[in-house]
Amino acid sequence: MSKDMRRVTKNKVRRIQPQEVKNTFTLPLSDGTLDQPSICNIMKPIIWSMVVFGIYHRDKRMEIRESTDGNTEETSTIACTCASMYSTLIYNVIVTLLSCCGLLRISICLSIGGASTVVFIFEIVVLLWFFLCTVNGIIFLKFSHYRYGRSCVFYKHWEEMVANFSELKIEYDTKKLRRVFMITFVSSWFLIGFNIVGGAILLFNPFGDGKEAMELALTSPFPATTSMKIAALIFHIYFTGVWILPAAYVLVINLAIKYGFLALCDAMEKEVRLSKDRLTDRLQDFRKVHMDLCRCIEILDKDFNILNASWYVVAICATCLILYTLINFGGDIFFNIIFTFWLLSGLGYAAVTSFFSASLHETVQGPLDALLKTSTNGITPEKQAQLNLFLAKLTVNNTGFTVLTLVTITKELLLTMTGLFLTYFFLLTQFNI
């Protein structure tokens, strides 16, 4: 074993095996001397938030970073030490099992029956929300696992890719990504707080016909005592975090990759201008960067395609049920307010995440404009081959986040789904079906 491979702790040094390093990712040094950004470091607040909610697995082993002298060192910080009690797999499993218990409880309530039609639909919508949150938690636990997930593979691939940006004079705007991340992070916690406060008010002080619905949906089959309502509120807090945070994580990841494509497009545009519209000698390098960015999407989509499918299924089912209820059974102020809020939040949840995924798919084709401006007169066969391969990738482009790897999320797909939704709304209002 190489002497350069060692692990430094507070009081001792021990050797580590090379395979212990393969699933780690580069972190910036504490003094900020690392030239390139670390996406994991930028997203650390939202990652720790998901760790607390038990849906992001952090291995108890310390994170490895590459020091300036080429030695592999272990970071030893208070944050890593405090995180160990949350990052164990046991904690994640317990939280997931409790989530499944909540899903099972509401399923039992539905099987009992005896409630009115509106209350029954209310319970179904709550069941769909619990199902979505449970799937979110399970998918992110699998995604973040150091052995079976794709997060470490993505982080490692990203750091290796971004490290080459400076050599190719590709200017990646890290400050913009940090700014967008902070806006997303603050907005996420605002939505979490708003939903928690609203749920607490409705749980302890329901109005109209909401008392029966809230008790059946959140405490049944147990008696609606104060202790049970407090337990239901704890479940509500957990499900709210599991509902919002994964979407925020996916949104920021979308933007990070999109900014990479935009930086590549800007670099290619500058190169074309400097070469006076001739084919650049760095075409192969640019093509490799484009393939690396596409590879980021492919790595993430292995886990996110199921996540996207659950979002679409729940959004479509909940929207159809809520619209049907509002049009045919509207009247009570409690249900009108709750169903309207759920309708807007469900549509907004699916629309925002889908829009950013579709925008990323469109950005993948960005380098095509720069290539079409270049002249191919007198190019060598090697360059011609590289150009043909690049154009083939850009013109026949299926790169993007998918739904169960069957359908790529594009703006055309969103337009089609919007048309179907408006058609359903028209049929409901005109024919009450």
PDB file of N, CA and C in Angstrom, residues 93-109 127 130-131 133-135 217-221 231-232 235-236:
ATOM      1  N   VAL A  93     -33.826   3.832   9.291  1.00  0.00           N
ATOM      2  CA  VAL A  93     -34.800   2.746   9.191  1.00  0.00           C
ATOM      3  C   VAL A  93     -35.978   2.985  10.131  1.00  0.00           C
ATOM      4  N   ILE A  94     -35.708   3.448  11.351  1.00  0.00           N
ATOM      5  CA  ILE A  94     -36.781   3.710  12.311  1.00  0.00           C
ATOM      6  C   ILE A  94     -37.723   4.780  11.778  1.00  0.00           C
ATOM      7  N   VAL A  95     -37.160   5.848  11.240  1.00  0.00           N
ATOM      8  CA  VAL A  95     -37.986   6.923  10.695  1.00  0.00           C
ATOM      9  C   VAL A  95     -38.819   6.425   9.520  1.00  0.00           C
ATOM     10  N   THR A  96     -38.213   5.622   8.660  1.00  0.00           N
ATOM     11  CA  THR A  96     -38.944   5.089   7.507  1.00  0.00           C
ATOM     12  C   THR A  96     -40.073   4.166   7.946  1.00  0.00           C
ATOM     13  N   LEU A  97     -39.824   3.335   8.960  1.00  0.00           N
ATOM     14  CA  LEU A  97     -40.866   2.440   9.463  1.00  0.00           C
ATOM     15  C   LEU A  97     -42.020   3.226  10.070  1.00  0.00           C
ATOM     16  N   LEU A  98     -41.721   4.302  10.781  1.00  0.00           N
ATOM     17  CA  LEU A  98     -42.783   5.150  11.325  1.00  0.00           C
ATOM     18  C   LEU A  98     -43.596   5.782  10.208  1.00  0.00           C
ATOM     19  N   SER A  99     -42.912   6.171   9.143  1.00  0.00           N
ATOM     20  CA  SER A  99     -43.616   6.723   7.985  1.00  0.00           C
ATOM     21  C   SER A  99     -44.555   5.689   7.375  1.00  0.00           C
ATOM     22  N   CYS A 100     -44.086   4.463   7.251  1.00  0.00           N
ATOM     23  CA  CYS A 100     -44.929   3.385   6.716  1.00  0.00           C
ATOM     24  C   CYS A 100     -46.099   3.093   7.654  1.00  0.00           C
ATOM     25  N   CYS A 101     -45.881   3.225   8.964  1.00  0.00           N
ATOM     26  CA  CYS A 101     -46.972   3.026   9.920  1.00  0.00           C
ATOM     27  C   CYS A 101     -48.057   4.082   9.739  1.00  0.00           C
ATOM     28  N   GLY A 102     -47.643   5.324   9.493  1.00  0.00           N
ATOM     29  CA  GLY A 102     -48.620   6.370   9.221  1.00  0.00           C
ATOM     30  C   GLY A 102     -49.416   6.085   7.965  1.00  0.00           C
ATOM     31  N   LEU A 103     -48.747   5.574   6.951  1.00  0.00           N
ATOM     32  CA  LEU A 103     -49.432   5.203   5.710  1.00  0.00           C
ATOM     33  C   LEU A 103     -50.398   4.046   5.948  1.00  0.00           C
ATOM     34  N   LEU A 104     -49.986   3.075   6.761  1.00  0.00           N
ATOM     35  CA  LEU A 104     -50.850   1.935   7.065  1.00  0.00           C
ATOM     36  C   LEU A 104     -52.062   2.364   7.879  1.00  0.00           C
ATOM     37  N   ARG A 105     -51.878   3.309   8.799  1.00  0.00           N
ATOM     38  CA  ARG A 105     -52.987   3.767   9.643  1.00  0.00           C
ATOM     39  C   ARG A 105     -54.092   4.405   8.814  1.00  0.00           C
ATOM     40  N   ILE A 106     -53.720   5.293   7.901  1.00  0.00           N
ATOM     41  CA  ILE A 106     -54.739   5.955   7.084  1.00  0.00           C
ATOM     42  C   ILE A 106     -55.399   4.964   6.132  1.00  0.00           C
ATOM     43  N   SER A 107     -54.671   3.929   5.723  1.00  0.00           N
ATOM     44  CA  SER A 107     -55.265   2.895   4.870  1.00  0.00           C
ATOM     45  C   SER A 107     -56.326   2.113   5.634  1.00  0.00           C
ATOM     46  N   ILE A 108     -56.061   1.830   6.913  1.00  0.00           N
ATOM     47  CA  ILE A 108     -57.040   1.135   7.750  1.00  0.00           C
ATOM     48  C   ILE A 108     -58.289   1.989   7.925  1.00  0.00           C
ATOM     49  N   CYS A 109     -58.101   3.295   8.087  1.00  0.00           N
ATOM     50  CA  CYS A 109     -59.248   4.196   8.235  1.00  0.00           C
ATOM     51  C   CYS A 109     -60.146   4.155   7.003  1.00  0.00           C
ATOM     52  N   LEU A 127     -54.149  10.180   2.139  1.00  0.00           N
ATOM     53  CA  LEU A 127     -53.429   8.932   1.873  1.00  0.00           C
ATOM     54  C   LEU A 127     -52.436   9.114   0.728  1.00  0.00           C
ATOM     55  N   PHE A 130     -49.461  11.049   2.091  1.00  0.00           N
ATOM     56  CA  PHE A 130     -48.609  10.164   2.891  1.00  0.00           C
ATOM     57  C   PHE A 130     -47.796   9.230   1.993  1.00  0.00           C
ATOM     58  N   PHE A 131     -48.441   8.705   0.956  1.00  0.00           N
ATOM     59  CA  PHE A 131     -47.746   7.814   0.023  1.00  0.00           C
ATOM     60  C   PHE A 131     -46.600   8.548  -0.665  1.00  0.00           C
ATOM     61  N   CYS A 133     -44.912  11.182   0.392  1.00  0.00           N
ATOM     62  CA  CYS A 133     -43.837  11.460   1.347  1.00  0.00           C
ATOM     63  C   CYS A 133     -43.046  10.197   1.674  1.00  0.00           C
ATOM     64  N   THR A 134     -43.736   9.073   1.808  1.00  0.00           N
ATOM     65  CA  THR A 134     -43.043   7.813   2.093  1.00  0.00           C
ATOM     66  C   THR A 134     -42.123   7.425   0.948  1.00  0.00           C
ATOM     67  N   VAL A 135     -42.605   7.565  -0.283  1.00  0.00           N
ATOM     68  CA  VAL A 135     -41.769   7.266  -1.452  1.00  0.00           C
ATOM     69  C   VAL A 135     -40.579   8.215  -1.509  1.00  0.00           C
ATOM     70  N   ALA A 217     -58.816  11.471   9.542  1.00  0.00           N
ATOM     71  CA  ALA A 217     -57.620  11.427   8.696  1.00  0.00           C
ATOM     72  C   ALA A 217     -56.332  11.376   9.503  1.00  0.00           C
ATOM     73  N   LEU A 218     -56.298  12.006  10.678  1.00  0.00           N
ATOM     74  CA  LEU A 218     -55.035  12.166  11.390  1.00  0.00           C
ATOM     75  C   LEU A 218     -54.928  11.369  12.687  1.00  0.00           C
ATOM     76  N   THR A 219     -56.048  10.950  13.288  1.00  0.00           N
ATOM     77  CA  THR A 219     -55.956  10.210  14.551  1.00  0.00           C
ATOM     78  C   THR A 219     -56.645   8.850  14.515  1.00  0.00           C
ATOM     79  N   SER A 220     -57.681   8.691  13.695  1.00  0.00           N
ATOM     80  CA  SER A 220     -58.388   7.407  13.634  1.00  0.00           C
ATOM     81  C   SER A 220     -57.430   6.291  13.191  1.00  0.00           C
ATOM     82  N   PRO A 221     -57.578   5.071  13.692  1.00  0.00           N
ATOM     83  CA  PRO A 221     -58.662   4.533  14.546  1.00  0.00           C
ATOM     84  C   PRO A 221     -58.472   4.764  16.039  1.00  0.00           C
ATOM     85  N   ALA A 231     -49.233  13.644  18.732  1.00  0.00           N
ATOM     86  CA  ALA A 231     -48.535  12.646  17.915  1.00  0.00           C
ATOM     87  C   ALA A 231     -48.825  12.858  16.434  1.00  0.00           C
ATOM     88  N   ALA A 232     -50.086  13.176  16.116  1.00  0.00           N
ATOM     89  CA  ALA A 232     -50.444  13.446  14.722  1.00  0.00           C
ATOM     90  C   ALA A 232     -49.722  14.681  14.201  1.00  0.00           C
ATOM     91  N   PHE A 235     -46.182  13.704  13.283  1.00  0.00           N
ATOM     92  CA  PHE A 235     -46.189  13.055  11.970  1.00  0.00           C
ATOM     93  C   PHE A 235     -46.357  14.091  10.864  1.00  0.00           C
ATOM     94  N   HIS A 236     -47.206  15.076  11.117  1.00  0.00           N
ATOM     95  CA  HIS A 236     -47.437  16.125  10.116  1.00  0.00           C
ATOM     96  C   HIS A 236     -46.162  16.924   9.861  1.00  0.00           C
TER      97      HIS A 236
END
